[in-house]
Amino acid sequence: MKRVVILGHVDHGKSTILGSLLAHTNTLPKTKLEQVRNYCRKNAKPFEYAFLLDAFKAEQEQGITLDVARCFFKYKESEYLFFDAPGHVEFLKNAVTGAFQADYAIVVIDAEEGVQENSRRHAILLSMMRMDNLVVVINKMDLVNYDQSRYVQMKQEYNQFLTEHGIGSSLFLPVSGLVGENIVKKTERMPWYQGKSLLETLEDFTVPSSFAHKPFRMPVQDVYKFTEKGDSRRIVVGFIESGQCQIGDQLCFLPSGKEAAVASVEDFTSQGVTQVVAGTSGGITLSPQIYVKRGELAVKKSEKKPVTSSRIKVRIYCLSPKPLQKGETYILKTGTTKVSFSIEVICSVLNTKTFRYENKNVIEQNDVAECIFVLNSAIAFDIEKEFIQLSRFVIVHEYAIVGGGVISQALFLSEDQHSNVLCEQGCIRPAIFVNNEKRLTQKPFIVFAIGGSDKIIKKFAHEFQNSLVKQNRNILTFEIDSAGLQEQKEHNRCVAILNLLIAVNRSLLCLVKRESRDLLNKLCDYMCSCKVLIVNLSQGKRLQLQSDYCIVSEGNVEKLIQKISEDLKKG
Amino acid sequence: MNNLQKLESKSIYILREAYYHISNLGMLWSAGKDSTVLVHLCRKAFFGHVPFPLIHIDTGFKMPEMIAFRDQLALAWGLTMIYSQNRQALHDKKTFPDKTISCLECCKKLKTEVLQQVVQGKATQFRLNHTTAQYELDRTPEPLGGLIIGIRADEEGSRSKERYFSVRDKNNDWNYESQLPEFWGHFNTEFSPGSHIRVHPLLDWREIDIWQYIKREQIPISSLYFNKGDGTRFRSLGCIPCTRPIYSAASNIDEIVEELQSGELANTGERSGRAQDQEDRGGLETLRKGGYM
């Protein structure tokens, strides 16, 4: 079933287009259409298809859609579930409810009134959730005499807006919902339009497939032990977001890191099921029967692991009438995890009325913002670029969902260990600072310390800094997330910052959490005029990159640092 | 992955969310096709168990076949079965069949009010004793934190605008003008004190999905839905005085599916045989705002 949402500004004809689709494909019971006609006649109102969907009496009296309606519809072999969203800004939370459940979107714009606030705002919403399947319908063409130049002008204007906000090429088509022009059959009144009708366009949509090819991800929803009738099974249940797992597979539960194998797959109606697959609600038992609980993310040991962090960079959409602000505690829900958090940094805020970036300390209703959240405990997730489904979350405050967002990046080390003086955004940020305003005339160097557990990273960084301070040498420490370096802009920024500091004779220690040979090689290449050392902190694991030093065990750290210091002295 | 599988997975996910988040959960079961599918989905979600009571609001005007079917399944599946009814109104003959009140008022008295009392733990209700197969007075009814209900969006307008998790205030009222947002599988599971929650796992199912699923899963279903030779069958089940059968030759599940697919019923609404839907344009909406299912 194709799930399609109809969005756009108030009174631009969303319900009319949907009503028209229903009526012109004979999807409706005749009595229903007749009922609406009678109602309009009795109440001296002009007939409107919208009354088919605006079911509430209050909606019909005011001629406005209050809440999103579900509407089923079948044409030829395709089945559709439409969400008819309200276009009034006051009911944006209801539009979001529809929009975020759909796979495809139609944005309706009134040819006479032109692009309005919610035409733009709804598109921003779509880009937020990375919805690329956008169809823009220029409606009410009958009111502008089916004028081609009007259509072209609007198409250009809106396309420019979409491009500016990173929304890729979209399909445009001119229609009249009320007249039924270009809805089902190709238009006759607009011979200048060569494309497909709305229904033909919808027919080209495909039902999105489940994420069977991705690594296994099952947020643990609950653990059941029903003792009735001597049932002794301990069943771990959850919706499988991606991948598959079968009996015998080694699983890892994150963030706890506990491990167990799949002992059995439980299914009430079928015997002998051996695997659970993406898109289903499954149940498994484990061996050994470890203690796991709701909120953990089950993954396969052999596959790519998700990220675990308690400090995250996010992009959010605020639905809360009360502004979100620093210092307040909120709840974040992702997968089946629930964790309290506070906003540490508000990096940027986009006002979706003016479409300007604003410099402010709070996030108001309908704003899109980039921020850094500090969570009360670590959670496991995939970042947006890896798997958007596992990066999505909602914000809960005072018994209601007040916003949604995606995690764009995991940030490392705890909040009290850094100062945000230099650069808060992006893949590089200052980590542990020590007082070392000394000897800036020395020859600078840069150390890339790669991999390792949080514990060993901390130990190495701490002792390395101390040893240099003792020698009256300066050192600045950074964390670098190689995943972030993939973006050219970030890579350039990182190189610029590091080179700048080297140019003023600062020596640098960079803690690299994830190794990526190509990216680090590239980074090293760009580091001019200083000595570059690579230290492998991953205790015996071979790096793809050739390292100059290798830490075998924790006890080995001091000795190694001594060696590095000596080598540095030698030049 | 086909549509039925997707619907099933999502409904099971919703049932498990409800079970995790809501204490004192209950589920309405009318023994009709939709809520019987829901009972089956519970057995799948909880691996053969139904870990909360099933509640039947018995108006006293239900078809005897439905009551028999209900008890037969409750015993066979080991379900915790409770029914409740407004004995006072029945005794005082304040019902629509007694011609003393209107149809909508009757629905309110015999269904909405009883439902509200059940939610508040104040109803006179009866519990099935599986040893004796008899109903006994439930001496310790408890208030419910939430109710699972098998309504579907395609049945009727106001239901098309429902949420999966729909909050009701302490008077049981539905403030449909200020529904909370829900998306990405995250429902409103934080409840302010005094409110209770309606959970709707079948919201995305269509009538045809229900029948195809009954067929696929071989779910037992009341024979009232089938034509037994007189060319009529019930498409939606309610109280005897207010429910009319439709003209249909369909005498088994395959024929019903065929009938729905062929468009033979395209000109009649699913609930066209239900009197309360016809009264006062939007009769069901009026009822539902006041707490009706």
Short mmCIF file of N, CA, C and O in Angstrom, two decimals, chain A residues 1 3 29-31 39 53 55-60 65-70 72 79 93-94 96-97 100-101 207 221-222 224 226 228 231 233 235 237 239 266 268-269 279-282 294 333-335 338 392-394 396 399-401 405, chain B residues 1 3 6 9-10 12-13 16-17 19-21 40 43-49 51 153-154 157-158 160-164 174 176-184 186-193 203-204 206 217 266-267 280-281 285-286:
data_model
loop_
_atom_site.label_atom_id
_atom_site.label_comp_id
_atom_site.label_asym_id
_atom_site.label_seq_id
_atom_site.Cartn_x
_atom_site.Cartn_y
_atom_site.Cartn_z
N MET A 1 0.84 -1.20 0.00
CA MET A 1 0.00 0.00 0.00
C MET A 1 0.87 1.25 0.00
O MET A 1 1.80 1.36 0.77
N ARG A 3 1.62 4.99 0.83
CA ARG A 3 1.15 5.97 1.83
C ARG A 3 1.53 7.36 1.36
O ARG A 3 2.71 7.68 1.23
N PRO A 29 -18.88 5.29 -2.25
CA PRO A 29 -20.26 4.85 -2.33
C PRO A 29 -21.10 6.01 -2.90
O PRO A 29 -20.90 7.15 -2.49
N LYS A 30 -21.99 5.71 -3.83
CA LYS A 30 -22.77 6.79 -4.44
C LYS A 30 -23.56 7.55 -3.39
O LYS A 30 -23.74 8.76 -3.47
N THR A 31 -24.03 6.78 -2.39
CA THR A 31 -24.83 7.41 -1.34
C THR A 31 -24.05 8.49 -0.62
O THR A 31 -24.59 9.49 -0.20
N TYR A 39 -26.52 17.74 1.79
CA TYR A 39 -26.11 18.60 2.89
C TYR A 39 -25.85 20.01 2.38
O TYR A 39 -26.29 20.99 2.97
N LEU A 53 -14.19 14.51 3.17
CA LEU A 53 -13.11 14.17 4.08
C LEU A 53 -13.15 14.94 5.38
O LEU A 53 -12.72 14.46 6.41
N ALA A 55 -14.76 15.36 8.03
CA ALA A 55 -15.88 14.62 8.60
C ALA A 55 -16.50 15.31 9.81
O ALA A 55 -17.69 15.19 10.05
N PHE A 56 -15.68 16.02 10.57
CA PHE A 56 -16.22 16.64 11.77
C PHE A 56 -17.21 17.73 11.41
O PHE A 56 -17.00 18.48 10.46
N LYS A 57 -18.26 17.84 12.21
CA LYS A 57 -19.24 18.89 11.97
C LYS A 57 -18.58 20.26 12.02
O LYS A 57 -18.86 21.13 11.20
N ALA A 58 -17.68 20.43 12.99
CA ALA A 58 -16.99 21.72 13.14
C ALA A 58 -16.19 22.05 11.89
O ALA A 58 -16.06 23.21 11.51
N GLU A 59 -15.68 21.03 11.24
CA GLU A 59 -14.88 21.26 10.04
C GLU A 59 -15.76 21.74 8.90
O GLU A 59 -15.41 22.63 8.13
N GLN A 60 -16.94 21.14 8.78
CA GLN A 60 -17.83 21.49 7.68
C GLN A 60 -18.44 22.87 7.90
O GLN A 60 -18.61 23.64 6.96
N THR A 65 -10.10 22.12 7.40
CA THR A 65 -9.70 20.82 7.92
C THR A 65 -8.98 21.03 9.25
O THR A 65 -8.02 21.79 9.31
N LEU A 66 -9.47 20.37 10.30
CA LEU A 66 -8.84 20.50 11.61
C LEU A 66 -7.79 19.43 11.80
O LEU A 66 -6.70 19.68 12.27
N ASP A 67 -8.15 18.21 11.48
CA ASP A 67 -7.22 17.12 11.76
C ASP A 67 -7.04 16.24 10.54
O ASP A 67 -7.88 16.22 9.64
N VAL A 68 -5.95 15.52 10.56
CA VAL A 68 -5.58 14.71 9.41
C VAL A 68 -6.56 13.53 9.29
O VAL A 68 -6.93 12.91 10.27
N ALA A 69 -7.01 13.30 8.06
CA ALA A 69 -7.93 12.18 7.83
C ALA A 69 -7.21 11.09 7.06
O ALA A 69 -6.43 11.37 6.15
N ARG A 70 -7.49 9.86 7.42
CA ARG A 70 -6.99 8.73 6.63
C ARG A 70 -8.03 8.41 5.58
O ARG A 70 -9.23 8.43 5.87
N PHE A 72 -8.68 5.63 2.28
CA PHE A 72 -8.19 4.52 1.47
C PHE A 72 -8.74 4.62 0.07
O PHE A 72 -9.83 5.12 -0.14
N GLU A 79 -2.98 0.18 -4.35
CA GLU A 79 -3.76 0.58 -3.19
C GLU A 79 -3.06 1.73 -2.49
O GLU A 79 -1.84 1.75 -2.39
N LYS A 93 0.70 20.57 14.05
CA LYS A 93 1.01 19.30 14.72
C LYS A 93 0.22 18.15 14.08
O LYS A 93 0.71 17.03 14.02
N ASN A 94 -0.99 18.46 13.60
CA ASN A 94 -1.79 17.43 12.94
C ASN A 94 -1.26 17.13 11.54
O ASN A 94 -1.27 15.99 11.10
N VAL A 96 1.84 17.38 10.71
CA VAL A 96 3.06 16.60 10.96
C VAL A 96 2.71 15.14 11.21
O VAL A 96 3.36 14.23 10.71
N THR A 97 1.65 14.92 11.99
CA THR A 97 1.21 13.56 12.28
C THR A 97 0.96 12.79 10.99
O THR A 97 1.33 11.63 10.87
N PHE A 100 4.57 12.70 8.63
CA PHE A 100 5.66 11.84 9.08
C PHE A 100 5.29 10.35 9.03
O PHE A 100 6.08 9.51 9.40
N GLN A 101 4.07 10.04 8.62
CA GLN A 101 3.70 8.64 8.50
C GLN A 101 3.66 8.18 7.04
O GLN A 101 3.42 7.03 6.76
N VAL A 207 5.84 0.97 -3.81
CA VAL A 207 5.77 0.77 -2.36
C VAL A 207 7.19 0.57 -1.84
O VAL A 207 7.91 -0.27 -2.37
N GLN A 221 11.52 -4.27 22.71
CA GLN A 221 10.27 -3.62 23.11
C GLN A 221 9.83 -4.09 24.50
O GLN A 221 9.29 -3.32 25.28
N ASP A 222 10.09 -5.37 24.78
CA ASP A 222 9.67 -5.92 26.06
C ASP A 222 10.28 -7.32 26.20
O ASP A 222 10.79 -7.87 25.22
N TYR A 224 8.98 -11.00 27.73
CA TYR A 224 7.79 -11.66 28.28
C TYR A 224 8.16 -12.97 28.95
O TYR A 224 8.94 -13.76 28.44
N PHE A 226 5.35 -15.38 30.48
CA PHE A 226 4.00 -15.72 30.92
C PHE A 226 4.06 -17.11 31.51
O PHE A 226 4.43 -18.06 30.83
N GLU A 228 1.57 -18.79 32.81
CA GLU A 228 0.32 -19.52 32.65
C GLU A 228 0.54 -20.86 31.93
O GLU A 228 1.29 -20.92 30.96
N ASP A 231 4.17 -22.22 31.04
CA ASP A 231 5.01 -21.62 30.01
C ASP A 231 6.29 -21.10 30.65
O ASP A 231 6.25 -20.28 31.56
N ARG A 233 9.05 -19.99 28.78
CA ARG A 233 9.88 -19.24 27.83
C ARG A 233 10.10 -17.80 28.32
O ARG A 233 9.21 -17.20 28.91
N ILE A 235 10.79 -14.53 26.46
CA ILE A 235 10.82 -14.11 25.07
C ILE A 235 11.14 -12.61 24.94
O ILE A 235 10.49 -11.78 25.55
N VAL A 237 11.01 -9.47 22.71
CA VAL A 237 10.22 -9.08 21.55
C VAL A 237 10.59 -7.69 21.04
O VAL A 237 11.13 -6.87 21.78
N PHE A 239 10.08 -4.90 17.19
CA PHE A 239 9.87 -4.71 15.75
C PHE A 239 11.23 -4.67 15.09
O PHE A 239 12.11 -3.91 15.51
N GLU A 266 10.26 -17.46 18.23
CA GLU A 266 8.91 -17.80 18.70
C GLU A 266 7.85 -17.23 17.77
O GLU A 266 7.92 -16.07 17.37
N PHE A 268 3.50 -17.72 17.34
CA PHE A 268 2.34 -18.41 17.89
C PHE A 268 1.64 -19.33 16.89
O PHE A 268 1.19 -20.40 17.22
N THR A 269 1.58 -18.89 15.64
CA THR A 269 0.79 -19.67 14.67
C THR A 269 1.61 -20.60 13.78
O THR A 269 1.04 -21.48 13.14
N GLY A 279 10.79 -5.55 9.18
CA GLY A 279 9.40 -5.19 8.92
C GLY A 279 8.39 -6.00 9.71
O GLY A 279 7.18 -5.78 9.57
N THR A 280 8.84 -6.96 10.51
CA THR A 280 7.90 -7.77 11.29
C THR A 280 8.09 -7.53 12.78
O THR A 280 9.12 -7.05 13.22
N SER A 281 7.06 -7.86 13.55
CA SER A 281 7.16 -7.82 15.01
C SER A 281 7.51 -9.22 15.46
O SER A 281 6.69 -10.13 15.34
N GLY A 282 8.71 -9.42 15.96
CA GLY A 282 9.18 -10.77 16.24
C GLY A 282 9.37 -11.06 17.72
O GLY A 282 9.16 -10.21 18.59
N ARG A 294 13.79 -3.49 28.00
CA ARG A 294 13.34 -2.54 27.00
C ARG A 294 14.32 -1.37 26.89
O ARG A 294 14.85 -0.91 27.90
N LYS A 333 12.76 10.13 22.97
CA LYS A 333 12.40 8.74 22.71
C LYS A 333 12.87 8.36 21.32
O LYS A 333 12.52 9.01 20.34
N THR A 334 13.69 7.32 21.25
CA THR A 334 14.11 6.81 19.95
C THR A 334 14.10 5.29 20.04
O THR A 334 14.50 4.74 21.07
N GLY A 335 13.63 4.63 18.98
CA GLY A 335 13.44 3.19 19.08
C GLY A 335 12.53 2.92 20.26
O GLY A 335 11.44 3.48 20.35
N LYS A 338 14.00 5.55 26.16
CA LYS A 338 13.49 6.81 26.67
C LYS A 338 14.56 7.36 27.59
O LYS A 338 15.01 6.66 28.50
N ARG A 392 16.01 8.71 14.05
CA ARG A 392 14.87 9.57 14.36
C ARG A 392 14.46 9.48 15.82
O ARG A 392 14.55 8.42 16.43
N PHE A 393 14.00 10.61 16.36
CA PHE A 393 13.53 10.60 17.74
C PHE A 393 12.41 11.61 17.89
O PHE A 393 12.20 12.46 17.01
N VAL A 394 11.68 11.50 18.99
CA VAL A 394 10.70 12.54 19.32
C VAL A 394 11.08 13.13 20.68
O VAL A 394 11.76 12.49 21.48
N VAL A 396 9.59 14.64 24.18
CA VAL A 396 8.36 14.61 24.97
C VAL A 396 8.52 15.57 26.14
O VAL A 396 9.57 15.63 26.78
N TYR A 399 3.70 15.35 29.09
CA TYR A 399 2.71 14.39 28.57
C TYR A 399 2.41 14.52 27.08
O TYR A 399 1.39 14.02 26.61
N ALA A 400 3.23 15.22 26.33
CA ALA A 400 2.93 15.32 24.89
C ALA A 400 4.20 15.32 24.07
O ALA A 400 5.26 15.73 24.55
N ILE A 401 4.08 14.84 22.84
CA ILE A 401 5.20 14.93 21.89
C ILE A 401 5.28 16.39 21.43
O ILE A 401 4.30 16.93 20.93
N GLY A 405 12.98 14.89 15.51
CA GLY A 405 14.26 15.23 14.92
C GLY A 405 15.06 14.02 14.51
O GLY A 405 14.61 12.88 14.65
N MET B 1 7.21 -8.31 1.11
CA MET B 1 6.32 -8.30 2.27
C MET B 1 4.96 -7.71 1.88
O MET B 1 4.88 -6.61 1.36
N ASN B 3 0.80 -6.50 2.18
CA ASN B 3 0.10 -5.53 3.01
C ASN B 3 -0.43 -6.13 4.31
O ASN B 3 -0.35 -5.51 5.37
N LYS B 6 2.29 -6.39 6.84
CA LYS B 6 2.63 -5.08 7.40
C LYS B 6 1.60 -4.66 8.43
O LYS B 6 1.96 -4.15 9.50
N SER B 9 2.06 -6.74 11.62
CA SER B 9 3.24 -6.36 12.39
C SER B 9 3.02 -5.07 13.16
O SER B 9 3.42 -4.93 14.30
N LYS B 10 2.39 -4.11 12.48
CA LYS B 10 2.17 -2.82 13.12
C LYS B 10 1.17 -2.96 14.28
O LYS B 10 1.38 -2.39 15.36
N ILE B 12 0.55 -5.60 16.08
CA ILE B 12 1.21 -6.30 17.19
C ILE B 12 2.13 -5.34 17.94
O ILE B 12 2.16 -5.31 19.16
N TYR B 13 2.85 -4.50 17.17
CA TYR B 13 3.72 -3.50 17.80
C TYR B 13 2.90 -2.59 18.71
O TYR B 13 3.28 -2.31 19.85
N ARG B 16 1.74 -4.37 21.89
CA ARG B 16 2.84 -4.53 22.86
C ARG B 16 3.18 -3.20 23.53
O ARG B 16 3.53 -3.17 24.70
N GLU B 17 3.10 -2.10 22.76
CA GLU B 17 3.32 -0.78 23.37
C GLU B 17 2.28 -0.51 24.44
O GLU B 17 2.59 -0.03 25.52
N TYR B 19 0.53 -2.66 26.16
CA TYR B 19 0.74 -3.56 27.31
C TYR B 19 1.89 -3.08 28.18
O TYR B 19 1.84 -3.16 29.40
N TYR B 20 2.93 -2.53 27.54
CA TYR B 20 4.09 -2.07 28.32
C TYR B 20 3.76 -0.80 29.10
O TYR B 20 4.16 -0.64 30.24
N HIS B 21 3.05 0.12 28.46
CA HIS B 21 2.90 1.46 29.04
C HIS B 21 1.67 1.64 29.94
O HIS B 21 1.64 2.56 30.74
N HIS B 40 -7.27 -12.34 18.19
CA HIS B 40 -6.28 -13.21 17.56
C HIS B 40 -4.90 -12.54 17.52
O HIS B 40 -3.88 -13.18 17.79
N ARG B 43 -3.24 -12.81 20.78
CA ARG B 43 -2.67 -14.14 21.01
C ARG B 43 -1.34 -14.28 20.28
O ARG B 43 -0.42 -14.95 20.74
N LYS B 44 -1.23 -13.63 19.10
CA LYS B 44 0.04 -13.67 18.38
C LYS B 44 1.08 -12.80 19.08
O LYS B 44 2.24 -13.20 19.23
N ALA B 45 0.66 -11.60 19.53
CA ALA B 45 1.60 -10.66 20.16
C ALA B 45 2.15 -11.24 21.46
O ALA B 45 3.32 -11.04 21.78
N PHE B 46 1.29 -11.98 22.20
CA PHE B 46 1.70 -12.46 23.53
C PHE B 46 1.82 -13.99 23.55
O PHE B 46 1.67 -14.62 24.58
N PHE B 47 2.06 -14.56 22.39
CA PHE B 47 2.40 -15.97 22.26
C PHE B 47 1.40 -16.92 22.94
O PHE B 47 1.77 -17.76 23.75
N GLY B 48 0.14 -16.72 22.56
CA GLY B 48 -0.88 -17.64 23.05
C GLY B 48 -1.63 -17.14 24.27
O GLY B 48 -2.65 -17.71 24.65
N HIS B 49 -1.12 -16.08 24.90
CA HIS B 49 -1.79 -15.54 26.08
C HIS B 49 -2.50 -14.24 25.71
O HIS B 49 -2.11 -13.58 24.76
N PRO B 51 -2.98 -11.15 28.01
CA PRO B 51 -2.66 -10.79 29.39
C PRO B 51 -3.48 -9.63 29.96
O PRO B 51 -2.97 -8.84 30.75
N ALA B 153 -10.29 3.18 10.58
CA ALA B 153 -10.45 4.51 9.98
C ALA B 153 -11.44 4.51 8.83
O ALA B 153 -12.13 5.49 8.60
N ASP B 154 -11.54 3.41 8.10
CA ASP B 154 -12.39 3.43 6.90
C ASP B 154 -13.86 3.16 7.20
O ASP B 154 -14.69 3.15 6.30
N GLY B 157 -16.36 8.71 9.20
CA GLY B 157 -15.57 9.94 9.20
C GLY B 157 -14.80 10.25 10.46
O GLY B 157 -13.59 10.50 10.41
N SER B 158 -15.47 10.24 11.63
CA SER B 158 -14.76 10.67 12.83
C SER B 158 -13.69 9.65 13.21
O SER B 158 -12.68 9.98 13.83
N SER B 160 -11.88 8.17 11.01
CA SER B 160 -10.76 8.37 10.09
C SER B 160 -9.79 9.40 10.64
O SER B 160 -8.69 9.57 10.14
N LYS B 161 -10.21 10.11 11.67
CA LYS B 161 -9.36 11.18 12.22
C LYS B 161 -8.78 10.80 13.57
O LYS B 161 -8.28 11.64 14.30
N GLU B 162 -8.86 9.54 13.93
CA GLU B 162 -8.38 9.09 15.23
C GLU B 162 -6.87 8.92 15.24
O GLU B 162 -6.22 8.86 14.21
N ARG B 163 -6.32 8.81 16.46
CA ARG B 163 -4.91 8.48 16.65
C ARG B 163 -4.82 7.01 17.09
O ARG B 163 -5.81 6.43 17.56
N TYR B 164 -3.63 6.43 16.99
CA TYR B 164 -3.44 5.07 17.50
C TYR B 164 -3.60 5.08 19.03
O TYR B 164 -4.21 4.21 19.61
N TRP B 174 -13.78 13.09 24.35
CA TRP B 174 -12.75 13.13 23.30
C TRP B 174 -12.61 14.55 22.80
O TRP B 174 -13.52 15.07 22.14
N TYR B 176 -11.48 16.23 20.31
CA TYR B 176 -10.90 15.92 19.00
C TYR B 176 -10.28 17.13 18.33
O TYR B 176 -9.53 17.01 17.38
N GLU B 177 -10.58 18.32 18.87
CA GLU B 177 -9.99 19.52 18.25
C GLU B 177 -8.54 19.71 18.69
O GLU B 177 -7.82 20.48 18.08
N SER B 178 -8.15 19.05 19.77
CA SER B 178 -6.77 19.26 20.22
C SER B 178 -6.06 17.93 20.42
O SER B 178 -5.48 17.68 21.47
N GLN B 179 -6.11 17.07 19.41
CA GLN B 179 -5.42 15.78 19.52
C GLN B 179 -3.91 15.99 19.48
O GLN B 179 -3.41 16.88 18.80
N LEU B 180 -3.18 15.14 20.21
CA LEU B 180 -1.73 15.27 20.26
C LEU B 180 -1.09 14.63 19.03
O LEU B 180 -1.64 13.69 18.46
N PRO B 181 0.06 15.17 18.61
CA PRO B 181 0.73 14.55 17.46
C PRO B 181 1.30 13.18 17.81
O PRO B 181 1.64 12.93 18.97
N GLU B 182 1.37 12.28 16.84
CA GLU B 182 2.08 11.01 17.02
C GLU B 182 2.67 10.62 15.68
O GLU B 182 2.02 10.75 14.65
N PHE B 183 3.93 10.19 15.67
CA PHE B 183 4.55 9.80 14.41
C PHE B 183 5.79 8.93 14.66
O PHE B 183 6.26 8.83 15.79
N TRP B 184 6.27 8.33 13.59
CA TRP B 184 7.46 7.47 13.62
C TRP B 184 7.35 6.36 14.66
O TRP B 184 8.34 5.94 15.28
N HIS B 186 6.11 6.49 17.51
CA HIS B 186 6.12 6.99 18.90
C HIS B 186 4.75 7.52 19.24
O HIS B 186 4.27 8.46 18.61
N PHE B 187 4.12 6.90 20.22
CA PHE B 187 2.77 7.30 20.59
C PHE B 187 2.82 8.11 21.88
O PHE B 187 3.85 8.16 22.55
N ASN B 188 1.69 8.70 22.23
CA ASN B 188 1.66 9.44 23.48
C ASN B 188 1.42 8.45 24.61
O ASN B 188 0.30 8.02 24.86
N THR B 189 2.51 8.11 25.28
CA THR B 189 2.42 7.10 26.33
C THR B 189 2.70 7.71 27.69
O THR B 189 2.90 7.01 28.67
N GLU B 190 2.76 9.03 27.75
CA GLU B 190 2.89 9.72 29.03
C GLU B 190 1.52 10.34 29.29
O GLU B 190 1.06 11.15 28.51
N PHE B 191 0.89 9.92 30.39
CA PHE B 191 -0.49 10.38 30.59
C PHE B 191 -0.60 11.28 31.81
O PHE B 191 -0.05 10.98 32.86
N SER B 192 -1.34 12.37 31.65
CA SER B 192 -1.56 13.23 32.81
C SER B 192 -2.54 12.52 33.73
O SER B 192 -3.37 11.74 33.28
N PRO B 193 -2.44 12.79 35.03
CA PRO B 193 -3.29 12.08 35.99
C PRO B 193 -4.76 12.29 35.66
O PRO B 193 -5.16 13.37 35.25
N LEU B 203 -6.54 0.73 13.22
CA LEU B 203 -6.90 1.95 12.51
C LEU B 203 -6.63 1.89 11.01
O LEU B 203 -7.42 2.40 10.22
N ASP B 204 -5.54 1.26 10.60
CA ASP B 204 -5.16 1.25 9.18
C ASP B 204 -5.75 0.07 8.40
O ASP B 204 -5.43 -0.11 7.23
N ARG B 206 -8.64 -2.08 6.45
CA ARG B 206 -9.90 -1.90 5.74
C ARG B 206 -10.75 -3.15 5.94
O ARG B 206 -10.25 -4.20 6.36
N GLU B 217 -5.52 -16.51 8.51
CA GLU B 217 -5.19 -17.01 9.84
C GLU B 217 -6.20 -18.03 10.34
O GLU B 217 -6.07 -18.52 11.47
N ALA B 266 -20.14 -1.50 -3.60
CA ALA B 266 -19.51 -0.18 -3.67
C ALA B 266 -20.47 0.95 -3.33
O ALA B 266 -20.05 2.02 -2.92
N ASN B 267 -21.76 0.71 -3.51
CA ASN B 267 -22.69 1.79 -3.26
C ASN B 267 -23.31 1.78 -1.87
O ASN B 267 -24.21 2.54 -1.58
N ASP B 280 -29.23 12.18 12.61
CA ASP B 280 -28.59 13.45 12.86
C ASP B 280 -27.22 13.55 12.22
O ASP B 280 -26.22 13.74 12.89
N ARG B 281 -27.10 13.41 10.92
CA ARG B 281 -25.84 13.51 10.17
C ARG B 281 -24.62 13.58 11.11
O ARG B 281 -24.35 14.58 11.75
N GLU B 285 -20.36 10.56 15.35
CA GLU B 285 -19.41 11.56 15.85
C GLU B 285 -19.88 12.13 17.19
O GLU B 285 -19.12 12.24 18.15
N THR B 286 -21.19 12.46 17.25
CA THR B 286 -21.76 13.00 18.49
C THR B 286 -21.58 11.99 19.63
O THR B 286 -21.15 12.33 20.72
#
